[in-house]
Amino acid sequence: MKRITTLAAASATVVLALSACSSGEAVDIGASSSSSAEAGDTTLVAAIAGEPDQLDPHVTSAYFSFEVLENVYDTLVEPDENLEMQPALAESWEISEDQLLWTFHLREGVTFHDGSELTADDVVYSYDRIIDEALTPSWRFAAITEVTAVDDLTVEIEVSAPTPNLLALIGGYKGMAIVEESNVESGEITTNPIGTGPFEVAEYTSGDHITLNANEDYWGGEPSVDSVEFRFISEGSTAITALQNGEIDWTDSVPVQQVSTLLEDDSIEMTVAPSTDYWYLTLNQDREPWDDVLVRQAIAYAIDRDAILEATTYGTGVLNQLAIPEQSGFFTEYDTYSYDPDKAQELFDEAGFTGATLDFLATSDYPETVTTAQILADQLEPYGIDVEIRTLDFATWLEEEGSGNFDMFMLSWLGNLDPDDYYYAQHHSEGSYNFQGYSNAEVDALLEAGRTETDTETRKEIYAEAATMIADDVSYLYLYNPAVIQAWSPELTGVTARADGAIRFRDAEIAG
Amino acid sequence: MGTVLTHPTTRFLVRRLLHSAVVLLGVAIVVFSLLQLVPGDPVRIALGTRYTEESYEALRAASGLDRPLIVQFLSYLGSALTGDLGVSFRSGQPVTQLLGERLPATMSLALVGILIGLVIAVVAGIWAALHEGRPSDAVVRVGSQFGVSIPDFWMGLLLITVFAATLGVLPSSGYVPIGEDPGEWLRHVILPASAVGLVAGAIMTRYVRSAVLDVVAMPFVRTARSKGLAPHIVTFRHIVRNALIPVLTIAGIQFATILGGVIVVEVVFAWPGLGSLVYNSVETRDYPLIQGAVLLIAVIFLVVNLLVDVLYAAIDPRIRLS
């Protein structure tokens, strides 16, 4: 579900960096969330930075939709706080000897918000719908040949080749939600989705808010708060004022410029946590002189990443040289590139490079791309590179990116879980997001092997090797992992900022 | 029947309605053509990333974007005439429904805003004109110059800082329908309406002032004064009443401007009106929604203009509806 935000947040740039989230207790499997037996309605008011385009989890690709849907739907498995896959609607599962058949055992007694029972048929229906109608997450089913209901509580998934990341594929985000057939048939799903999650949609006022009510029968235990009201406030300073004013309890619409001041404000709680998202630069390798690896490496040395990090994230992000951040099990040590003007000049000379004009594709919807472009223009000028900044709105930007009409651009990927998410689509010769035109047969072979390798240690080695080659070749020039930034009232507990940006309010509690 | 049709007011209205229909057709053509020129593929944006070729083609066909342009336009026009403005690309909901949901919020904002603007403009404008050349006139003129120069979104942020953040007396965002709770509606509408109202008021103050000055110089005012009428009667019955005519025009224009142009203010205050809807739909290239919203704003513009013309005649019998 990469770049979901990117698209979604077309209106609210900052948000991208601020994926956010809540609820610690990852997967609680029947764990008792304290029940709200007390009288009096507790409503958690959460301000998100934009409005969902619609609430059909299989169709939308907007991050704002998933902030809401995370609380409405369940998947068979789901990531805990450490992004390890845990049971959710499936209580347990086993894999056949040949790795080609996965059997999932559903939890008993799970009901949809309308009271109907969840069965294996619902799982089959949901997955078939995604595949047959070629809906947004259908790429996740590339390896899956068949989904069948064995009995009411057993689902079998057949794959064409060993798929070690199957759990991440089916549980990585709520786009893989189990939906109800009648809700889809009636068309209600776009505005009034019926799921099995901790909250159900109670009210939706276009442009203003969505209210969710606690699901008393939630299999993971009834949530503590009676309801959650999501308000759409794209202007960060308005959201922060509303929080300080007590109008809202939680927000991820936080301007990065205000982070250092807000951290000192005792009246609000704030988390700046590392995320699995990353920002990168990339050069068009179908064009001269960027097709020359020496030129790309020279640029990697000519760039002062610290300056970019400071100017774009106000110090809230973390520098990186590969896509996967330090906290992941697939992290690989790598520090080839650092700011080194002499080395850069050497490489430019070796390549016989004497200067060029660089068409930088920036977008006003993500101001960090414009800021970075300005810094680059300054840093690359001594080498005879004339950076021409083309600032477009995001919709136009996407068009230009897709048609390869650029020398360089900057963007981010997010919602990454498995290493395959980080590398395949971006750097495989046939990758659907390989807009930079990178092609390396060895990398292709490694990325293909990584997809089907079932031994975790071997997989790690494969991805470490592939990632290193990708960075050596400067297919992407990695910049930094942005932070997940969230602010909330001290009265609110049970929310945690998660690296994957999932916003879970099932364990939230409000004092008083 | 015949007499009704030949009545000047009826003839005027019929002609104006026909005229309006032509204008609307023009607006529809221009908006439709402009959208074709705007880069950015709505299907690609709607699908997000990692879609398949099949889903791309499926949505393109479902949205009717695979048909020839002229067919797309004519079928749009045909449906529009029956009140069907299509469905939003992104949400799949009827455009008329989405517009209908947003209209009350924008109307609230624009009506309260223009009211605030008018009160300011009429009071300050008349005051300044009657004290022409004196310090109080200078204060009003400088103040209105200041107000004209301030962008309304900045005025909004300023108001939020003072009344929401510092004083904590008013909410910084959100909207409550008037039917649900009039008190809360007022509390929520007052800041955003002030943001647009103060700026509109500053603009209109200058018109009121010069309109009053124009009337003061007219012979009939001298006549009235020489008849020995009390000063307040001359001021209100003769001067103000006549000065209101040009003011009405500018108020109508301001009102329509607010309706069509509160985009940034609505974004600042998280106000669920047409402005923020247009803002979002432009970003996502939601063509049906953009077209619908522009048509609606054009209709409102035409209606406001018509009302202003009708009001003219009510205020000044010398003006004929022709």
PDB file of N, CA and C in Angstrom, chain A residues 2-4 7 10-11 51 53-54 59 61 133-136 138-139 190-191 206-208 232-235 237-238 241-242 245 247 365 393 395-396 398-399 401-402 425 432-433 435 451, chain B residues 39-41 44-52 54-55 90-93 98 101-102 157 160 163-165 168 170-175 267-272 277 279-280 282-283 285:
ATOM      1  N   LYS A   2       1.868   1.124  -0.801  1.00  0.00           N
ATOM      2  CA  LYS A   2       2.796   2.215  -0.806  1.00  0.00           C
ATOM      3  C   LYS A   2       2.145   3.406  -1.373  1.00  0.00           C
ATOM      4  N   ARG A   3       2.724   4.500  -0.993  1.00  0.00           N
ATOM      5  CA  ARG A   3       2.341   5.753  -1.569  1.00  0.00           C
ATOM      6  C   ARG A   3       0.894   6.049  -1.414  1.00  0.00           C
ATOM      7  N   ILE A   4       0.247   5.284  -0.551  1.00  0.00           N
ATOM      8  CA  ILE A   4      -1.144   5.552  -0.346  1.00  0.00           C
ATOM      9  C   ILE A   4      -1.321   6.972   0.094  1.00  0.00           C
ATOM     10  N   LEU A   7      -0.961   9.806  -2.395  1.00  0.00           N
ATOM     11  CA  LEU A   7      -2.094  10.162  -3.188  1.00  0.00           C
ATOM     12  C   LEU A   7      -3.157  10.798  -2.366  1.00  0.00           C
ATOM     13  N   ALA A  10      -3.178  14.414  -1.006  1.00  0.00           N
ATOM     14  CA  ALA A  10      -2.847  15.454  -1.957  1.00  0.00           C
ATOM     15  C   ALA A  10      -3.082  16.826  -1.370  1.00  0.00           C
ATOM     16  N   SER A  11      -4.050  16.944  -0.521  1.00  0.00           N
ATOM     17  CA  SER A  11      -4.344  18.267   0.009  1.00  0.00           C
ATOM     18  C   SER A  11      -3.462  18.630   1.182  1.00  0.00           C
ATOM     19  N   GLU A  51     -10.267  14.465   4.422  1.00  0.00           N
ATOM     20  CA  GLU A  51     -11.478  13.641   4.424  1.00  0.00           C
ATOM     21  C   GLU A  51     -11.279  12.387   3.564  1.00  0.00           C
ATOM     22  N   ASP A  53     -11.941   9.721   0.824  1.00  0.00           N
ATOM     23  CA  ASP A  53     -12.668   9.887  -0.435  1.00  0.00           C
ATOM     24  C   ASP A  53     -13.904   9.008  -0.431  1.00  0.00           C
ATOM     25  N   GLN A  54     -13.797   7.852   0.179  1.00  0.00           N
ATOM     26  CA  GLN A  54     -14.923   6.953   0.356  1.00  0.00           C
ATOM     27  C   GLN A  54     -14.490   5.856   1.320  1.00  0.00           C
ATOM     28  N   VAL A  59     -11.557  -0.361  -2.436  1.00  0.00           N
ATOM     29  CA  VAL A  59     -11.499   0.573  -3.551  1.00  0.00           C
ATOM     30  C   VAL A  59     -10.629   1.786  -3.246  1.00  0.00           C
ATOM     31  N   SER A  61      -7.764   4.322  -1.911  1.00  0.00           N
ATOM     32  CA  SER A  61      -6.332   4.204  -1.703  1.00  0.00           C
ATOM     33  C   SER A  61      -5.870   5.359  -0.821  1.00  0.00           C
ATOM     34  N   GLU A 133     -12.704  -8.140  -9.564  1.00  0.00           N
ATOM     35  CA  GLU A 133     -12.978  -6.786 -10.035  1.00  0.00           C
ATOM     36  C   GLU A 133     -11.696  -5.976 -10.178  1.00  0.00           C
ATOM     37  N   ALA A 134     -10.556  -6.654 -10.017  1.00  0.00           N
ATOM     38  CA  ALA A 134      -9.256  -5.988 -10.154  1.00  0.00           C
ATOM     39  C   ALA A 134      -9.208  -4.710  -9.320  1.00  0.00           C
ATOM     40  N   LEU A 135      -9.609  -4.811  -8.055  1.00  0.00           N
ATOM     41  CA  LEU A 135      -9.659  -3.627  -7.196  1.00  0.00           C
ATOM     42  C   LEU A 135      -8.255  -3.241  -6.711  1.00  0.00           C
ATOM     43  N   THR A 136      -8.205  -2.111  -6.023  1.00  0.00           N
ATOM     44  CA  THR A 136      -6.911  -1.522  -5.667  1.00  0.00           C
ATOM     45  C   THR A 136      -5.872  -2.505  -5.117  1.00  0.00           C
ATOM     46  N   SER A 138      -5.447  -5.602  -5.587  1.00  0.00           N
ATOM     47  CA  SER A 138      -5.409  -6.900  -6.286  1.00  0.00           C
ATOM     48  C   SER A 138      -3.984  -7.384  -6.549  1.00  0.00           C
ATOM     49  N   TRP A 139      -3.028  -6.440  -6.644  1.00  0.00           N
ATOM     50  CA  TRP A 139      -1.634  -6.869  -6.869  1.00  0.00           C
ATOM     51  C   TRP A 139      -1.147  -7.765  -5.752  1.00  0.00           C
ATOM     52  N   THR A 190     -19.746   2.329   0.482  1.00  0.00           N
ATOM     53  CA  THR A 190     -18.938   3.536   0.285  1.00  0.00           C
ATOM     54  C   THR A 190     -19.152   4.575   1.370  1.00  0.00           C
ATOM     55  N   THR A 191     -20.332   4.575   1.992  1.00  0.00           N
ATOM     56  CA  THR A 191     -20.562   5.582   3.031  1.00  0.00           C
ATOM     57  C   THR A 191     -20.881   4.963   4.381  1.00  0.00           C
ATOM     58  N   SER A 206     -20.526  14.817   5.345  1.00  0.00           N
ATOM     59  CA  SER A 206     -19.533  15.167   4.331  1.00  0.00           C
ATOM     60  C   SER A 206     -18.826  16.473   4.667  1.00  0.00           C
ATOM     61  N   GLY A 207     -17.505  16.439   4.581  1.00  0.00           N
ATOM     62  CA  GLY A 207     -16.719  17.652   4.795  1.00  0.00           C
ATOM     63  C   GLY A 207     -16.457  17.962   6.239  1.00  0.00           C
ATOM     64  N   ASP A 208     -17.149  17.314   7.161  1.00  0.00           N
ATOM     65  CA  ASP A 208     -17.023  17.704   8.554  1.00  0.00           C
ATOM     66  C   ASP A 208     -16.533  16.603   9.472  1.00  0.00           C
ATOM     67  N   PHE A 232     -12.245  16.463  10.157  1.00  0.00           N
ATOM     68  CA  PHE A 232     -11.275  16.706   9.092  1.00  0.00           C
ATOM     69  C   PHE A 232     -10.746  18.130   9.201  1.00  0.00           C
ATOM     70  N   ILE A 233      -9.518  18.277   9.681  1.00  0.00           N
ATOM     71  CA  ILE A 233      -8.918  19.609   9.798  1.00  0.00           C
ATOM     72  C   ILE A 233      -7.567  19.586   9.098  1.00  0.00           C
ATOM     73  N   SER A 234      -7.522  20.146   7.891  1.00  0.00           N
ATOM     74  CA  SER A 234      -6.286  20.047   7.121  1.00  0.00           C
ATOM     75  C   SER A 234      -5.259  21.080   7.551  1.00  0.00           C
ATOM     76  N   GLU A 235      -5.717  22.196   8.075  1.00  0.00           N
ATOM     77  CA  GLU A 235      -4.801  23.253   8.486  1.00  0.00           C
ATOM     78  C   GLU A 235      -4.230  22.888   9.862  1.00  0.00           C
ATOM     79  N   SER A 237      -2.252  24.332  12.032  1.00  0.00           N
ATOM     80  CA  SER A 237      -2.297  25.252  13.173  1.00  0.00           C
ATOM     81  C   SER A 237      -3.705  25.319  13.756  1.00  0.00           C
ATOM     82  N   THR A 238      -4.708  25.148  12.908  1.00  0.00           N
ATOM     83  CA  THR A 238      -6.088  25.111  13.418  1.00  0.00           C
ATOM     84  C   THR A 238      -6.282  23.873  14.299  1.00  0.00           C
ATOM     85  N   THR A 241      -4.557  24.364  17.677  1.00  0.00           N
ATOM     86  CA  THR A 241      -5.340  25.280  18.511  1.00  0.00           C
ATOM     87  C   THR A 241      -6.549  24.555  19.094  1.00  0.00           C
ATOM     88  N   ALA A 242      -7.193  23.769  18.252  1.00  0.00           N
ATOM     89  CA  ALA A 242      -8.371  23.030  18.708  1.00  0.00           C
ATOM     90  C   ALA A 242      -7.994  22.058  19.828  1.00  0.00           C
ATOM     91  N   ASN A 245      -7.293  23.971  22.939  1.00  0.00           N
ATOM     92  CA  ASN A 245      -8.555  24.553  23.363  1.00  0.00           C
ATOM     93  C   ASN A 245      -9.506  23.513  23.945  1.00  0.00           C
ATOM     94  N   GLU A 247     -11.115  21.274  22.184  1.00  0.00           N
ATOM     95  CA  GLU A 247     -12.172  20.900  21.243  1.00  0.00           C
ATOM     96  C   GLU A 247     -11.957  19.491  20.699  1.00  0.00           C
ATOM     97  N   ASP A 365       2.196  20.153  -3.539  1.00  0.00           N
ATOM     98  CA  ASP A 365       1.413  19.424  -2.549  1.00  0.00           C
ATOM     99  C   ASP A 365       2.303  18.798  -1.484  1.00  0.00           C
ATOM    100  N   ASP A 393       1.140  20.713  -9.409  1.00  0.00           N
ATOM    101  CA  ASP A 393       0.250  20.110  -8.413  1.00  0.00           C
ATOM    102  C   ASP A 393       0.384  18.597  -8.559  1.00  0.00           C
ATOM    103  N   ALA A 395      -1.469  15.987  -9.000  1.00  0.00           N
ATOM    104  CA  ALA A 395      -2.116  15.221 -10.062  1.00  0.00           C
ATOM    105  C   ALA A 395      -1.296  15.318 -11.355  1.00  0.00           C
ATOM    106  N   THR A 396      -0.861  16.514 -11.664  1.00  0.00           N
ATOM    107  CA  THR A 396      -0.055  16.710 -12.861  1.00  0.00           C
ATOM    108  C   THR A 396       1.312  16.048 -12.687  1.00  0.00           C
ATOM    109  N   LEU A 398       2.061  13.405 -11.010  1.00  0.00           N
ATOM    110  CA  LEU A 398       1.956  11.960 -11.227  1.00  0.00           C
ATOM    111  C   LEU A 398       2.010  11.614 -12.707  1.00  0.00           C
ATOM    112  N   GLU A 399       1.320  12.456 -13.496  1.00  0.00           N
ATOM    113  CA  GLU A 399       1.274  12.247 -14.939  1.00  0.00           C
ATOM    114  C   GLU A 399       2.683  12.341 -15.527  1.00  0.00           C
ATOM    115  N   GLU A 401       5.530  12.011 -13.929  1.00  0.00           N
ATOM    116  CA  GLU A 401       6.338  10.912 -13.419  1.00  0.00           C
ATOM    117  C   GLU A 401       6.073   9.660 -14.249  1.00  0.00           C
ATOM    118  N   GLY A 402       4.775   9.379 -14.435  1.00  0.00           N
ATOM    119  CA  GLY A 402       4.378   8.168 -15.148  1.00  0.00           C
ATOM    120  C   GLY A 402       4.884   8.142 -16.584  1.00  0.00           C
ATOM    121  N   ALA A 425       8.690  -3.361  -6.675  1.00  0.00           N
ATOM    122  CA  ALA A 425       8.005  -2.495  -7.635  1.00  0.00           C
ATOM    123  C   ALA A 425       8.882  -1.326  -8.071  1.00  0.00           C
ATOM    124  N   SER A 432       6.408  -2.030 -11.419  1.00  0.00           N
ATOM    125  CA  SER A 432       5.411  -1.078 -11.903  1.00  0.00           C
ATOM    126  C   SER A 432       5.741   0.355 -11.485  1.00  0.00           C
ATOM    127  N   TYR A 433       6.649   0.537 -10.545  1.00  0.00           N
ATOM    128  CA  TYR A 433       6.998   1.893 -10.123  1.00  0.00           C
ATOM    129  C   TYR A 433       8.450   2.231 -10.402  1.00  0.00           C
ATOM    130  N   PHE A 435      10.004   4.061 -12.393  1.00  0.00           N
ATOM    131  CA  PHE A 435       9.911   5.156 -13.357  1.00  0.00           C
ATOM    132  C   PHE A 435      11.291   5.683 -13.754  1.00  0.00           C
ATOM    133  N   ARG A 451      11.192 -13.124  -3.129  1.00  0.00           N
ATOM    134  CA  ARG A 451       9.741 -13.298  -3.061  1.00  0.00           C
ATOM    135  C   ARG A 451       9.342 -14.696  -2.625  1.00  0.00           C
TER     136      ARG A 451
ATOM    137  N   PRO B  39      -3.835  19.039 -17.108  1.00  0.00           N
ATOM    138  CA  PRO B  39      -3.158  17.741 -17.038  1.00  0.00           C
ATOM    139  C   PRO B  39      -3.541  16.992 -15.761  1.00  0.00           C
ATOM    140  N   GLY B  40      -3.276  15.695 -15.728  1.00  0.00           N
ATOM    141  CA  GLY B  40      -3.634  14.911 -14.544  1.00  0.00           C
ATOM    142  C   GLY B  40      -4.775  13.975 -14.885  1.00  0.00           C
ATOM    143  N   ASP B  41      -4.522  12.694 -14.865  1.00  0.00           N
ATOM    144  CA  ASP B  41      -5.514  11.708 -15.249  1.00  0.00           C
ATOM    145  C   ASP B  41      -6.384  11.339 -14.052  1.00  0.00           C
ATOM    146  N   ARG B  44      -6.278   7.649 -12.918  1.00  0.00           N
ATOM    147  CA  ARG B  44      -5.060   7.261 -12.223  1.00  0.00           C
ATOM    148  C   ARG B  44      -5.071   7.767 -10.780  1.00  0.00           C
ATOM    149  N   ILE B  45      -5.547   8.985 -10.608  1.00  0.00           N
ATOM    150  CA  ILE B  45      -5.588   9.541  -9.263  1.00  0.00           C
ATOM    151  C   ILE B  45      -6.580   8.788  -8.396  1.00  0.00           C
ATOM    152  N   ALA B  46      -7.726   8.464  -8.983  1.00  0.00           N
ATOM    153  CA  ALA B  46      -8.754   7.780  -8.203  1.00  0.00           C
ATOM    154  C   ALA B  46      -8.295   6.385  -7.781  1.00  0.00           C
ATOM    155  N   LEU B  47      -7.537   5.733  -8.624  1.00  0.00           N
ATOM    156  CA  LEU B  47      -7.132   4.362  -8.322  1.00  0.00           C
ATOM    157  C   LEU B  47      -5.970   4.290  -7.350  1.00  0.00           C
ATOM    158  N   GLY B  48      -5.261   5.400  -7.188  1.00  0.00           N
ATOM    159  CA  GLY B  48      -4.112   5.332  -6.313  1.00  0.00           C
ATOM    160  C   GLY B  48      -3.003   4.603  -7.035  1.00  0.00           C
ATOM    161  N   THR B  49      -2.162   3.951  -6.268  1.00  0.00           N
ATOM    162  CA  THR B  49      -1.036   3.304  -6.908  1.00  0.00           C
ATOM    163  C   THR B  49      -1.286   1.814  -7.015  1.00  0.00           C
ATOM    164  N   ARG B  50      -0.446   1.156  -7.734  1.00  0.00           N
ATOM    165  CA  ARG B  50      -0.458  -0.290  -7.842  1.00  0.00           C
ATOM    166  C   ARG B  50      -1.792  -0.858  -8.308  1.00  0.00           C
ATOM    167  N   TYR B  51      -2.398  -0.183  -9.233  1.00  0.00           N
ATOM    168  CA  TYR B  51      -3.617  -0.731  -9.821  1.00  0.00           C
ATOM    169  C   TYR B  51      -3.205  -1.571 -11.014  1.00  0.00           C
ATOM    170  N   THR B  52      -4.121  -2.360 -11.502  1.00  0.00           N
ATOM    171  CA  THR B  52      -3.809  -3.181 -12.668  1.00  0.00           C
ATOM    172  C   THR B  52      -4.393  -2.535 -13.918  1.00  0.00           C
ATOM    173  N   GLU B  54      -6.425  -3.816 -15.911  1.00  0.00           N
ATOM    174  CA  GLU B  54      -7.873  -4.103 -15.998  1.00  0.00           C
ATOM    175  C   GLU B  54      -8.674  -3.123 -15.138  1.00  0.00           C
ATOM    176  N   SER B  55      -8.186  -2.868 -13.930  1.00  0.00           N
ATOM    177  CA  SER B  55      -8.971  -1.979 -13.072  1.00  0.00           C
ATOM    178  C   SER B  55      -8.949  -0.561 -13.624  1.00  0.00           C
ATOM    179  N   ARG B  90     -14.597  10.070  -7.240  1.00  0.00           N
ATOM    180  CA  ARG B  90     -13.898   9.546  -6.065  1.00  0.00           C
ATOM    181  C   ARG B  90     -14.818   8.805  -5.122  1.00  0.00           C
ATOM    182  N   SER B  91     -15.945   9.432  -4.765  1.00  0.00           N
ATOM    183  CA  SER B  91     -16.766   8.805  -3.742  1.00  0.00           C
ATOM    184  C   SER B  91     -17.889   7.982  -4.335  1.00  0.00           C
ATOM    185  N   GLY B  92     -18.180   8.185  -5.603  1.00  0.00           N
ATOM    186  CA  GLY B  92     -19.252   7.440  -6.222  1.00  0.00           C
ATOM    187  C   GLY B  92     -20.636   7.912  -5.813  1.00  0.00           C
ATOM    188  N   GLN B  93     -20.702   9.026  -5.075  1.00  0.00           N
ATOM    189  CA  GLN B  93     -22.006   9.542  -4.651  1.00  0.00           C
ATOM    190  C   GLN B  93     -22.488  10.588  -5.653  1.00  0.00           C
ATOM    191  N   LEU B  98     -23.895  15.666  -2.887  1.00  0.00           N
ATOM    192  CA  LEU B  98     -22.711  16.230  -2.243  1.00  0.00           C
ATOM    193  C   LEU B  98     -22.804  17.750  -2.172  1.00  0.00           C
ATOM    194  N   GLU B 101     -25.290  18.819   0.431  1.00  0.00           N
ATOM    195  CA  GLU B 101     -24.813  18.709   1.806  1.00  0.00           C
ATOM    196  C   GLU B 101     -23.936  19.893   2.197  1.00  0.00           C
ATOM    197  N   ARG B 102     -23.222  20.422   1.195  1.00  0.00           N
ATOM    198  CA  ARG B 102     -22.283  21.498   1.508  1.00  0.00           C
ATOM    199  C   ARG B 102     -22.905  22.889   1.449  1.00  0.00           C
ATOM    200  N   LEU B 157      -6.644  33.299  10.505  1.00  0.00           N
ATOM    201  CA  LEU B 157      -5.643  32.785  11.445  1.00  0.00           C
ATOM    202  C   LEU B 157      -5.496  33.730  12.633  1.00  0.00           C
ATOM    203  N   ILE B 160      -8.408  33.225  14.909  1.00  0.00           N
ATOM    204  CA  ILE B 160      -8.249  31.968  15.646  1.00  0.00           C
ATOM    205  C   ILE B 160      -7.272  32.168  16.796  1.00  0.00           C
ATOM    206  N   PHE B 163      -9.219  34.686  19.451  1.00  0.00           N
ATOM    207  CA  PHE B 163     -10.461  34.258  20.105  1.00  0.00           C
ATOM    208  C   PHE B 163     -10.511  32.780  20.483  1.00  0.00           C
ATOM    209  N   ALA B 164      -9.736  31.954  19.772  1.00  0.00           N
ATOM    210  CA  ALA B 164      -9.753  30.531  20.118  1.00  0.00           C
ATOM    211  C   ALA B 164      -8.554  30.165  20.979  1.00  0.00           C
ATOM    212  N   ALA B 165      -7.357  30.514  20.513  1.00  0.00           N
ATOM    213  CA  ALA B 165      -6.158  30.078  21.231  1.00  0.00           C
ATOM    214  C   ALA B 165      -5.929  30.885  22.504  1.00  0.00           C
ATOM    215  N   GLY B 168      -9.827  31.706  24.221  1.00  0.00           N
ATOM    216  CA  GLY B 168     -10.546  30.446  24.383  1.00  0.00           C
ATOM    217  C   GLY B 168     -12.057  30.588  24.453  1.00  0.00           C
ATOM    218  N   LEU B 170     -14.162  31.066  21.676  1.00  0.00           N
ATOM    219  CA  LEU B 170     -14.874  30.562  20.505  1.00  0.00           C
ATOM    220  C   LEU B 170     -14.133  29.370  19.916  1.00  0.00           C
ATOM    221  N   PRO B 171     -14.850  28.435  19.301  1.00  0.00           N
ATOM    222  CA  PRO B 171     -14.191  27.271  18.696  1.00  0.00           C
ATOM    223  C   PRO B 171     -13.389  27.670  17.456  1.00  0.00           C
ATOM    224  N   SER B 172     -12.303  26.959  17.226  1.00  0.00           N
ATOM    225  CA  SER B 172     -11.429  27.300  16.102  1.00  0.00           C
ATOM    226  C   SER B 172     -11.873  26.622  14.812  1.00  0.00           C
ATOM    227  N   SER B 173     -12.720  25.621  14.936  1.00  0.00           N
ATOM    228  CA  SER B 173     -13.085  24.884  13.726  1.00  0.00           C
ATOM    229  C   SER B 173     -14.395  24.167  13.939  1.00  0.00           C
ATOM    230  N   GLY B 174     -14.898  23.639  12.833  1.00  0.00           N
ATOM    231  CA  GLY B 174     -16.108  22.826  12.937  1.00  0.00           C
ATOM    232  C   GLY B 174     -17.357  23.597  12.540  1.00  0.00           C
ATOM    233  N   TYR B 175     -18.442  22.856  12.325  1.00  0.00           N
ATOM    234  CA  TYR B 175     -19.685  23.453  11.863  1.00  0.00           C
ATOM    235  C   TYR B 175     -20.851  22.709  12.499  1.00  0.00           C
ATOM    236  N   VAL B 267     -10.912  26.181   4.295  1.00  0.00           N
ATOM    237  CA  VAL B 267      -9.852  25.226   4.617  1.00  0.00           C
ATOM    238  C   VAL B 267      -9.266  25.553   5.994  1.00  0.00           C
ATOM    239  N   VAL B 268      -9.019  26.836   6.246  1.00  0.00           N
ATOM    240  CA  VAL B 268      -8.444  27.249   7.534  1.00  0.00           C
ATOM    241  C   VAL B 268      -9.343  26.843   8.695  1.00  0.00           C
ATOM    242  N   PHE B 269     -10.650  27.053   8.539  1.00  0.00           N
ATOM    243  CA  PHE B 269     -11.572  26.774   9.638  1.00  0.00           C
ATOM    244  C   PHE B 269     -12.186  25.370   9.567  1.00  0.00           C
ATOM    245  N   ALA B 270     -11.667  24.526   8.706  1.00  0.00           N
ATOM    246  CA  ALA B 270     -12.226  23.187   8.516  1.00  0.00           C
ATOM    247  C   ALA B 270     -13.746  23.281   8.360  1.00  0.00           C
ATOM    248  N   TRP B 271     -14.191  24.195   7.507  1.00  0.00           N
ATOM    249  CA  TRP B 271     -15.623  24.471   7.307  1.00  0.00           C
ATOM    250  C   TRP B 271     -16.153  23.626   6.161  1.00  0.00           C
ATOM    251  N   PRO B 272     -17.150  22.801   6.401  1.00  0.00           N
ATOM    252  CA  PRO B 272     -17.576  21.858   5.359  1.00  0.00           C
ATOM    253  C   PRO B 272     -18.445  22.482   4.277  1.00  0.00           C
ATOM    254  N   LEU B 277     -14.942  21.765  -0.735  1.00  0.00           N
ATOM    255  CA  LEU B 277     -15.304  20.689  -1.663  1.00  0.00           C
ATOM    256  C   LEU B 277     -14.639  20.916  -3.024  1.00  0.00           C
ATOM    257  N   TYR B 279     -12.005  22.701  -3.583  1.00  0.00           N
ATOM    258  CA  TYR B 279     -10.563  22.555  -3.356  1.00  0.00           C
ATOM    259  C   TYR B 279     -10.153  21.087  -3.481  1.00  0.00           C
ATOM    260  N   ASN B 280     -10.866  20.230  -2.763  1.00  0.00           N
ATOM    261  CA  ASN B 280     -10.519  18.808  -2.808  1.00  0.00           C
ATOM    262  C   ASN B 280     -10.770  18.196  -4.180  1.00  0.00           C
ATOM    263  N   VAL B 282     -10.710  19.614  -7.089  1.00  0.00           N
ATOM    264  CA  VAL B 282      -9.726  20.038  -8.083  1.00  0.00           C
ATOM    265  C   VAL B 282      -8.466  19.199  -7.909  1.00  0.00           C
ATOM    266  N   GLU B 283      -8.065  19.018  -6.672  1.00  0.00           N
ATOM    267  CA  GLU B 283      -6.846  18.262  -6.423  1.00  0.00           C
ATOM    268  C   GLU B 283      -6.955  16.828  -6.904  1.00  0.00           C
ATOM    269  N   ARG B 285      -8.995  15.883  -9.352  1.00  0.00           N
ATOM    270  CA  ARG B 285      -9.523  15.884 -10.721  1.00  0.00           C
ATOM    271  C   ARG B 285     -10.875  15.177 -10.774  1.00  0.00           C
TER     272      ARG B 285
END
